[in-house]
CSV table of C-alpha atoms in Angstrom, one decimal:
chain,number,residue,atom,x,y,z
A,260,MET,CA,37.4,16.4,-8.6
A,261,THR,CA,37.5,20.1,-9.4
A,262,PRO,CA,34.4,22.2,-8.8
A,263,GLY,CA,33.9,22.3,-12.6
A,264,ALA,CA,34.2,18.5,-12.9
A,265,ARG,CA,31.5,18.1,-10.1
A,266,ILE,CA,29.2,20.4,-12.1
A,267,ALA,CA,29.8,18.4,-15.3
A,268,ALA,CA,29.1,15.1,-13.5
A,269,ALA,CA,25.9,16.5,-11.9
A,270,ALA,CA,24.7,17.8,-15.3
A,271,ASP,CA,25.2,14.4,-16.9
A,272,LEU,CA,23.3,12.7,-14.1
A,273,LEU,CA,20.5,15.1,-14.4
A,274,ASP,CA,20.1,14.5,-18.1
A,275,ARG,CA,19.7,10.8,-17.3
A,276,ILE,CA,17.2,11.5,-14.5
A,277,LEU,CA,15.2,13.9,-16.7
A,278,ALA,CA,15.1,11.1,-19.3
A,279,GLY,CA,13.4,8.9,-16.8
A,280,GLU,CA,16.2,7.1,-14.8
A,281,PRO,CA,15.5,7.1,-11.1
A,282,GLY,CA,17.8,9.5,-9.2
A,283,GLU,CA,19.2,7.0,-6.7
A,284,LYS,CA,19.8,4.4,-9.4
A,285,ALA,CA,21.7,7.0,-11.5
A,286,LEU,CA,23.8,8.2,-8.6
A,287,THR,CA,24.6,4.7,-7.4
A,288,ALA,CA,25.7,3.6,-10.9
A,289,TRP,CA,27.8,6.8,-11.3
A,290,GLY,CA,29.5,6.1,-8.0
A,291,ARG,CA,30.4,2.6,-9.0
A,292,ARG,CA,31.9,3.5,-12.3
A,293,SER,CA,33.6,6.7,-11.0
A,294,ARG,CA,36.4,5.2,-8.9
A,295,PHE,CA,38.3,8.5,-9.1
A,296,ALA,CA,35.6,10.2,-7.1
A,297,GLY,CA,36.3,10.3,-3.3
A,298,SER,CA,33.6,10.3,-0.7
A,299,GLY,CA,33.6,14.1,-0.6
A,300,ASP,CA,33.1,14.2,-4.4
A,301,ARG,CA,30.2,11.8,-4.3
A,302,ALA,CA,28.5,13.7,-1.5
A,303,ALA,CA,29.0,17.0,-3.4
A,304,VAL,CA,27.7,15.7,-6.7
A,305,ARG,CA,24.7,14.2,-4.8
A,306,ASP,CA,23.9,17.5,-3.2
A,307,LEU,CA,24.1,19.3,-6.6
A,308,VAL,CA,21.7,16.8,-8.2
A,309,TYR,CA,19.1,16.9,-5.4
A,310,GLU,CA,19.3,20.7,-5.1
A,311,ALA,CA,18.6,20.9,-8.9
A,312,LEU,CA,15.7,18.5,-8.6
A,313,ARG,CA,14.1,20.5,-5.7
A,314,CYS,CA,14.5,23.7,-7.7
A,315,ARG,CA,13.9,22.2,-11.2
A,316,ARG,CA,11.6,24.9,-12.6
A,317,SER,CA,13.3,28.0,-11.1
A,318,HIS,CA,16.8,26.8,-12.0
A,319,ALA,CA,15.6,26.0,-15.5
A,320,LEU,CA,14.2,29.5,-15.8
A,321,LEU,CA,17.5,31.1,-14.6
A,322,GLY,CA,19.7,28.8,-16.7
A,323,GLY,CA,17.7,29.0,-19.9
A,324,SER,CA,16.7,25.3,-20.3
A,325,GLU,CA,15.4,22.2,-18.5
A,326,SER,CA,18.5,20.2,-19.1
A,327,GLY,CA,21.4,19.1,-16.9
A,328,ARG,CA,23.5,22.0,-18.2
A,329,GLY,CA,20.7,24.5,-17.8
A,330,LEU,CA,19.9,23.4,-14.2
A,331,MET,CA,23.5,23.6,-13.2
A,332,LEU,CA,23.9,27.1,-14.7
A,333,GLY,CA,20.7,28.2,-13.0
A,334,GLY,CA,21.8,26.8,-9.7
A,335,LEU,CA,25.0,28.8,-9.9
A,336,ILE,CA,23.2,32.0,-10.8
A,337,ALA,CA,20.7,31.5,-7.9
A,338,ALA,CA,23.6,31.0,-5.5
A,339,GLY,CA,25.4,34.1,-6.7
A,340,ILE,CA,28.4,32.2,-8.1
A,341,ASP,CA,29.9,33.4,-11.3
A,342,PRO,CA,29.2,30.5,-13.8
A,343,SER,CA,32.3,31.3,-15.8
A,344,THR,CA,34.4,30.0,-12.9
A,345,ARG,CA,32.8,26.5,-13.4
A,346,PHE,CA,32.0,26.5,-17.1
A,347,THR,CA,35.5,26.8,-18.3
A,348,GLY,CA,35.9,24.0,-20.8
A,349,GLU,CA,39.2,23.0,-19.1
A,350,GLY,CA,39.9,19.5,-17.9
A,351,TYR,CA,36.7,17.8,-17.0
A,352,ALA,CA,34.7,21.0,-16.5
A,353,PRO,CA,31.7,21.8,-18.8
A,354,GLU,CA,32.4,23.7,-22.0
A,355,ALA,CA,32.7,27.5,-21.6
A,356,LEU,CA,29.6,29.7,-21.5
A,357,ARG,CA,27.9,30.4,-24.7
A,358,PRO,CA,27.0,34.0,-25.5
A,359,GLU,CA,23.3,33.5,-24.6
A,360,GLU,CA,24.3,31.8,-21.4
A,361,ALA,CA,26.6,34.7,-20.4
A,362,THR,CA,23.7,37.0,-21.0
A,363,LEU,CA,21.6,35.0,-18.6
A,364,ALA,CA,24.3,35.0,-16.0
A,365,ARG,CA,24.3,38.8,-16.0
A,366,ARG,CA,20.7,39.1,-15.1
A,367,ASP,CA,19.5,39.6,-11.5
A,368,PRO,CA,18.0,36.3,-10.4
A,369,GLN,CA,15.6,37.9,-8.0
A,370,ASP,CA,14.2,40.1,-10.8
A,371,THR,CA,13.8,37.1,-13.0
A,372,LEU,CA,12.0,35.0,-10.4
A,373,ALA,CA,9.8,38.0,-9.3
A,374,ALA,CA,8.5,38.3,-12.9
A,375,ALA,CA,7.7,34.6,-13.1
A,376,PRO,CA,4.4,32.9,-12.3
A,377,PRO,CA,4.4,31.8,-8.6
A,378,ALA,CA,4.3,28.1,-9.3
A,379,GLU,CA,7.4,28.4,-11.5
A,380,ALA,CA,9.3,30.6,-9.1
A,381,CYS,CA,8.4,28.4,-6.1
A,382,ASP,CA,9.1,25.1,-8.0
A,383,MET,CA,5.7,23.5,-8.0
A,384,PRO,CA,3.7,22.0,-10.9
A,385,ASP,CA,1.2,24.4,-12.4
A,386,TRP,CA,-1.8,22.0,-12.0
A,387,LEU,CA,-1.1,21.5,-8.3
A,388,TRP,CA,-0.6,25.2,-7.3
A,389,PRO,CA,-4.4,25.9,-6.9
A,390,GLU,CA,-4.8,22.8,-4.7
A,391,LEU,CA,-1.9,23.9,-2.5
A,392,THR,CA,-3.2,27.4,-2.3
A,393,ARG,CA,-6.6,26.1,-1.1
A,394,ALA,CA,-4.8,24.0,1.5
A,395,LEU,CA,-2.2,26.4,2.8
A,396,GLY,CA,-3.7,29.8,2.1
A,397,ASP,CA,-1.3,32.7,2.7
A,398,ARG,CA,1.4,30.3,3.8
A,399,THR,CA,1.6,28.7,0.3
A,400,ALA,CA,4.5,30.6,-1.2
A,401,ALA,CA,6.6,30.5,2.0
A,402,ILE,CA,6.2,26.8,2.4
A,403,ALA,CA,6.9,26.1,-1.2
A,404,ARG,CA,10.1,28.1,-1.0
A,405,LEU,CA,11.0,26.2,2.1
A,406,MET,CA,10.6,23.0,0.1
A,407,GLN,CA,13.3,24.3,-2.3
A,408,SER,CA,16.0,23.8,0.4
A,409,ARG,CA,17.4,20.7,2.0
A,410,ALA,CA,15.5,19.1,4.9
A,411,PRO,CA,17.1,19.1,8.3
A,412,VAL,CA,18.4,15.8,9.7
A,413,PHE,CA,16.6,14.6,12.8
A,414,LEU,CA,17.2,11.7,15.2
A,415,ARG,CA,14.7,10.0,17.4
A,416,VAL,CA,15.9,9.1,20.9
A,417,ASN,CA,14.8,5.5,21.8
A,418,LEU,CA,13.5,6.0,25.3
A,419,ARG,CA,13.9,2.2,26.0
A,420,LYS,CA,17.6,2.8,26.0
A,421,GLY,CA,18.1,6.3,27.4
A,422,ASP,CA,17.0,9.8,27.6
A,423,VAL,CA,17.6,12.9,25.4
A,424,ALA,CA,20.5,14.2,27.4
A,425,ALA,CA,22.2,10.8,27.4
A,426,ALA,CA,21.8,10.5,23.6
A,427,GLN,CA,23.3,14.0,23.0
A,428,ALA,CA,26.3,13.1,25.1
A,429,ARG,CA,26.9,9.8,23.3
A,430,LEU,CA,26.6,11.5,19.9
A,431,ALA,CA,28.9,14.2,20.9
A,432,GLU,CA,31.6,11.6,21.7
A,433,ASP,CA,31.5,10.8,18.0
A,434,SER,CA,31.5,14.5,16.9
A,435,VAL,CA,27.8,14.6,16.1
A,436,THR,CA,26.3,17.8,17.5
A,437,THR,CA,22.6,18.0,18.2
A,438,ARG,CA,19.9,20.1,19.8
A,439,PRO,CA,16.4,19.2,21.0
A,440,HIS,CA,13.6,20.2,18.7
A,441,PRO,CA,10.2,21.5,20.0
A,442,LEU,CA,8.1,19.4,17.7
A,443,ALA,CA,8.7,16.2,19.7
A,444,ALA,CA,10.1,15.3,23.1
A,445,THR,CA,12.3,12.6,21.5
A,446,ALA,CA,13.6,14.7,18.6
A,447,LEU,CA,17.1,15.8,18.1
A,448,GLU,CA,18.1,18.1,15.2
A,449,VAL,CA,21.6,17.3,13.9
A,450,ILE,CA,23.7,20.5,13.7
A,451,GLU,CA,27.1,19.1,12.8
A,452,GLY,CA,28.4,15.7,11.6
A,453,PRO,CA,25.4,14.1,9.9
A,454,ARG,CA,27.6,11.8,7.9
A,455,ARG,CA,29.1,10.4,11.1
A,456,ILE,CA,25.7,9.2,12.5
A,457,ALA,CA,25.7,5.7,11.0
A,458,ARG,CA,29.1,5.0,12.6
A,459,SER,CA,28.3,6.5,15.9
A,460,ALA,CA,28.0,4.3,19.0
A,461,ALA,CA,24.6,5.9,19.8
A,462,TYR,CA,23.2,4.7,16.5
A,463,THR,CA,24.8,1.3,16.3
A,464,ASP,CA,23.7,0.6,19.9
A,465,GLY,CA,20.1,1.6,19.1
A,466,LEU,CA,19.9,4.6,21.3
A,467,VAL,CA,19.0,6.8,18.3
A,468,GLU,CA,17.3,6.3,14.9
A,469,LEU,CA,17.0,8.6,11.9
A,470,GLN,CA,13.4,10.0,11.9
A,471,ASP,CA,11.8,13.3,11.0
A,472,ALA,CA,10.7,15.4,13.9
A,473,ALA,CA,7.1,15.7,12.6
A,474,SER,CA,6.9,12.0,12.1
A,475,GLN,CA,7.9,11.6,15.7
A,476,ALA,CA,5.3,14.2,16.8
A,477,LEU,CA,2.7,12.2,15.0
A,478,THR,CA,3.6,9.1,16.9
A,479,GLY,CA,3.5,11.1,20.1
A,480,GLU,CA,-0.2,12.1,19.4
A,481,LEU,CA,-1.3,8.4,19.4
A,482,PRO,CA,-3.1,7.1,22.5
A,483,LEU,CA,-0.4,4.6,23.5
A,484,SER,CA,-0.3,2.8,26.8
A,485,ASP,CA,1.5,-0.3,28.2
A,486,GLY,CA,-0.1,-3.6,27.3
A,487,MET,CA,-1.7,-2.5,24.1
A,488,ARG,CA,-1.9,-4.6,20.9
A,489,VAL,CA,-0.7,-2.3,18.1
A,490,LEU,CA,-0.7,-2.9,14.4
A,491,ASP,CA,1.3,-0.8,11.9
A,492,PHE,CA,-0.8,-1.7,8.8
A,493,CYS,CA,1.4,0.1,6.2
A,494,ALA,CA,4.7,-0.3,8.1
A,495,GLY,CA,7.1,0.2,5.2
A,496,GLY,CA,10.6,0.3,6.7
A,497,GLY,CA,9.1,0.3,10.2
A,498,GLY,CA,10.1,3.7,11.5
A,499,LYS,CA,6.8,4.4,13.1
A,500,THR,CA,6.6,0.8,14.5
A,501,LEU,CA,9.8,1.4,16.3
A,502,ALA,CA,8.8,4.8,17.4
A,503,MET,CA,5.7,3.4,19.0
A,504,ALA,CA,7.6,0.5,20.5
A,505,GLY,CA,10.1,3.0,22.0
A,506,ARG,CA,7.3,4.6,24.0
A,507,ILE,CA,5.4,1.7,25.6
A,508,LYS,CA,5.7,-1.9,26.4
A,509,GLY,CA,3.1,-3.8,24.2
A,510,GLN,CA,2.6,-6.2,21.4
A,511,PHE,CA,3.6,-4.8,18.1
A,512,THR,CA,2.8,-6.2,14.7
A,513,ALA,CA,4.0,-4.8,11.4
A,514,HIS,CA,2.3,-5.4,8.0
A,515,ASP,CA,2.9,-4.1,4.5
A,516,ALA,CA,1.4,-5.0,1.2
A,517,ASN,CA,4.9,-5.0,-0.2
A,518,VAL,CA,6.7,-7.5,2.1
A,519,ALA,CA,10.1,-6.6,0.8
A,520,ARG,CA,9.8,-3.2,2.5
A,521,LEU,CA,9.9,-5.0,5.9
A,522,LYS,CA,13.2,-6.8,5.3
A,523,ASP,CA,15.3,-4.3,7.3
A,524,LEU,CA,12.9,-4.1,10.3
A,525,PRO,CA,14.0,-7.2,12.2
A,526,PRO,CA,17.6,-6.1,12.6
A,527,ARG,CA,16.5,-2.5,13.4
A,528,ALA,CA,14.1,-3.8,16.0
A,529,ALA,CA,16.9,-6.0,17.5
A,530,ARG,CA,19.2,-3.0,17.6
A,531,ALA,CA,16.4,-1.0,19.3
A,532,GLY,CA,15.8,-3.7,21.9
A,533,VAL,CA,12.1,-4.2,21.0
A,534,ALA,CA,10.1,-7.1,19.7
A,535,VAL,CA,8.1,-6.7,16.5
A,536,THR,CA,6.1,-9.5,14.8
A,537,LEU,CA,5.9,-9.3,11.0
A,538,SER,CA,2.6,-10.5,9.6
A,539,ALA,CA,1.3,-11.0,6.0
A,540,ASP,CA,-2.2,-11.5,7.3
A,541,PRO,CA,-2.7,-9.7,10.7
A,542,GLN,CA,-5.7,-10.9,12.8
A,543,GLY,CA,-7.5,-8.5,15.1
A,544,PRO,CA,-8.6,-7.3,17.4
A,545,PHE,CA,-6.0,-4.6,18.0
A,546,ASP,CA,-6.2,-1.7,20.4
A,547,LEU,CA,-4.6,0.6,17.8
A,548,VAL,CA,-4.2,0.3,14.1
A,549,LEU,CA,-2.0,2.8,12.4
A,550,CYS,CA,-2.5,3.3,8.6
A,551,ASP,CA,0.3,5.5,7.3
A,552,VAL,CA,-1.0,5.2,3.8
A,553,PRO,CA,0.7,5.5,0.4
A,554,CYS,CA,0.3,9.1,-0.7
A,555,SER,CA,1.7,11.9,-2.9
A,556,GLY,CA,4.5,12.5,-0.4
A,557,SER,CA,4.0,16.3,-0.8
A,558,GLY,CA,5.0,16.8,2.8
A,559,VAL,CA,8.4,15.2,2.2
A,560,TRP,CA,9.3,16.7,-1.2
A,561,ARG,CA,12.4,18.3,0.2
A,562,ARG,CA,13.7,14.7,0.8
A,563,ALA,CA,12.2,13.1,-2.3
A,564,PRO,CA,11.9,15.9,-4.9
A,565,GLU,CA,11.4,13.5,-7.9
A,566,GLY,CA,7.9,12.8,-6.6
A,567,LYS,CA,6.9,16.4,-7.1
A,568,TRP,CA,7.5,16.2,-10.8
A,569,ALA,CA,6.2,12.7,-11.3
A,570,LEU,CA,2.8,13.4,-9.7
A,571,ARG,CA,-0.2,13.7,-12.0
A,572,ALA,CA,-3.9,14.3,-11.3
A,573,GLU,CA,-4.7,10.8,-12.4
A,574,THR,CA,-2.0,9.4,-10.1
A,575,LEU,CA,-3.5,11.3,-7.2
A,576,ALA,CA,-7.0,10.0,-8.0
A,577,GLY,CA,-5.5,6.4,-7.9
A,578,LEU,CA,-3.9,7.1,-4.6
A,579,ASN,CA,-7.2,8.3,-3.2
A,580,ARG,CA,-8.8,5.0,-4.2
A,581,THR,CA,-5.9,3.1,-2.5
A,582,GLN,CA,-6.3,5.2,0.7
A,583,ASP,CA,-10.0,4.4,0.8
A,584,GLU,CA,-9.4,0.7,0.3
A,585,ILE,CA,-6.8,0.6,3.1
A,586,LEU,CA,-9.1,2.3,5.6
A,587,ASP,CA,-11.9,-0.2,4.7
A,588,ARG,CA,-9.5,-3.2,5.1
A,589,ALA,CA,-8.0,-2.0,8.4
A,590,ALA,CA,-11.2,-0.9,10.2
A,591,PRO,CA,-12.4,-4.4,11.0
A,592,LEU,CA,-9.1,-5.1,12.8
A,593,VAL,CA,-9.8,-2.5,15.4
A,594,GLY,CA,-11.2,-3.9,18.6
A,595,ALA,CA,-14.0,-2.4,20.8
A,596,GLY,CA,-12.9,0.9,22.2
A,597,GLY,CA,-9.8,0.9,19.9
A,598,THR,CA,-8.4,3.6,17.6
A,599,LEU,CA,-8.0,3.6,13.8
A,600,ALA,CA,-5.3,6.1,13.1
A,601,TYR,CA,-5.1,7.5,9.5
A,602,ALA,CA,-1.8,9.2,8.5
A,603,THR,CA,-0.2,10.7,5.4
A,604,CYS,CA,3.0,12.6,4.7
A,605,SER,CA,0.9,14.9,2.5
A,606,MET,CA,-0.2,18.5,2.6
A,607,LEU,CA,-3.1,18.0,0.2
A,608,PRO,CA,-6.7,18.0,1.7
A,609,GLY,CA,-7.8,15.5,-0.9
A,610,GLU,CA,-5.6,12.9,0.7
A,611,ASN,CA,-6.3,13.9,4.2
A,612,ARG,CA,-9.6,15.3,5.5
A,613,ALA,CA,-11.5,14.4,2.4
A,614,ARG,CA,-10.5,10.7,2.8
A,615,VAL,CA,-11.6,10.7,6.4
A,616,LYS,CA,-14.9,12.4,5.6
A,617,ALA,CA,-15.5,9.8,2.8
A,618,PHE,CA,-14.7,6.9,5.2
A,619,LEU,CA,-17.1,8.3,7.9
A,620,ALA,CA,-19.8,8.7,5.3
A,621,ARG,CA,-19.7,5.0,4.3
A,622,SER,CA,-18.9,3.6,7.8
A,623,PRO,CA,-21.8,4.1,10.3
A,624,GLY,CA,-20.7,4.2,13.9
A,625,TRP,CA,-17.2,5.6,13.3
A,626,THR,CA,-16.3,9.1,14.6
A,627,CYS,CA,-13.2,11.3,14.2
A,628,VAL,CA,-12.1,12.2,17.7
A,629,ALA,CA,-8.9,14.1,16.9
A,630,GLU,CA,-7.2,15.6,13.8
A,631,ARG,CA,-3.8,17.2,13.4
A,632,GLN,CA,-1.7,18.7,10.6
A,633,TRP,CA,2.0,19.4,10.7
A,634,LEU,CA,3.5,21.7,7.9
A,635,PRO,CA,7.1,22.2,6.9
A,636,ASP,CA,7.3,25.7,8.3
A,637,GLU,CA,7.0,24.2,11.8
A,638,GLY,CA,10.5,22.7,11.3
A,639,GLY,CA,9.8,19.1,10.2
A,640,ASP,CA,8.1,17.5,7.2
A,641,GLY,CA,4.4,17.8,6.3
A,642,PHE,CA,2.2,15.2,8.0
A,643,TYR,CA,-1.5,14.6,8.7
A,644,LEU,CA,-3.1,12.5,11.4
A,645,ALA,CA,-6.8,11.6,12.1
A,646,GLN,CA,-7.9,9.4,15.0
A,647,LEU,CA,-11.1,7.5,14.5
A,648,THR,CA,-13.1,5.4,17.0
A,649,ARG,CA,-16.2,3.3,16.7
A,650,GLY,CA,-19.2,3.2,19.1
A,651,GLU,CA,-20.3,0.0,20.8
């Protein structure tokens, strides 16, 4: 595909997504019906679509409309690429620039963004900007701009199968270049060859798993020791279950309200060389219960930008109720002297400290003994962790 044809394909996909079709569904369907597109084309179109979704407001401002065409035009302007080289009307490229679009292309994008309201220039919903500002203070704009860019690719080294140096060497054999990351002792940042990871021997042998560095750091904060009974109460795909099992020898149970989310965990656990029990109705007591609760996902919007635009105040209120309910259901499963760990991938205090305070207010005897927040300007995603214990 020519560069112009890729732009046209991405613009069409964005129109579908803006009309309500989920991004992954739209991209998968396009790939199946576009047999002419090679793997490089599919990857390039995906990158264009997700860059536009991360920068939906600022690219719409630069490109003159919140449409597939407008977002693609705005993205080229933001990147300093002459749009007339892509919007040619030749072959499968988009039609040539209209006069008003040519005028937009001549403007300095930095001047345009500097004159815009901060939420628009930083690609955040207007209603959420005050909440982010209260949470992040003078880091708000910098973190929001960071969320406009693609997230780094991180791997977690499975210490059951080897150390960081061994993992780097194995990955290098398959042309995957990495470097350690300071957020977590098990974290490797991928510098070259991210699309070769799934076929690498280090991955297929269970020596490494894909996992964000801050997510790994969160697991590293937990009070884990050999012999513990551990429950991952909102396990999802099981990434944190496997991260905990990679650190200690214990009994691990994974539960999720949506059982379908757990379907890939057994083969992943087998590859990692750890034993995990799936349970629809876990019975305590457990030494550690981790509740990585459903949330806005504001800390991972670089990876899942559609969530940023779908979030509404009423949705957030509903999530808060769910978060409270999960804490109330999980607390009785914690044994004497055990830990109830509450985690989110959110930067919003209403999902984090406020939920912990509300739980403590209605739950006599519980105490928050540790609290930690990770933000994207530290290198990984945004996460929050609170560790709660109950007196005898």
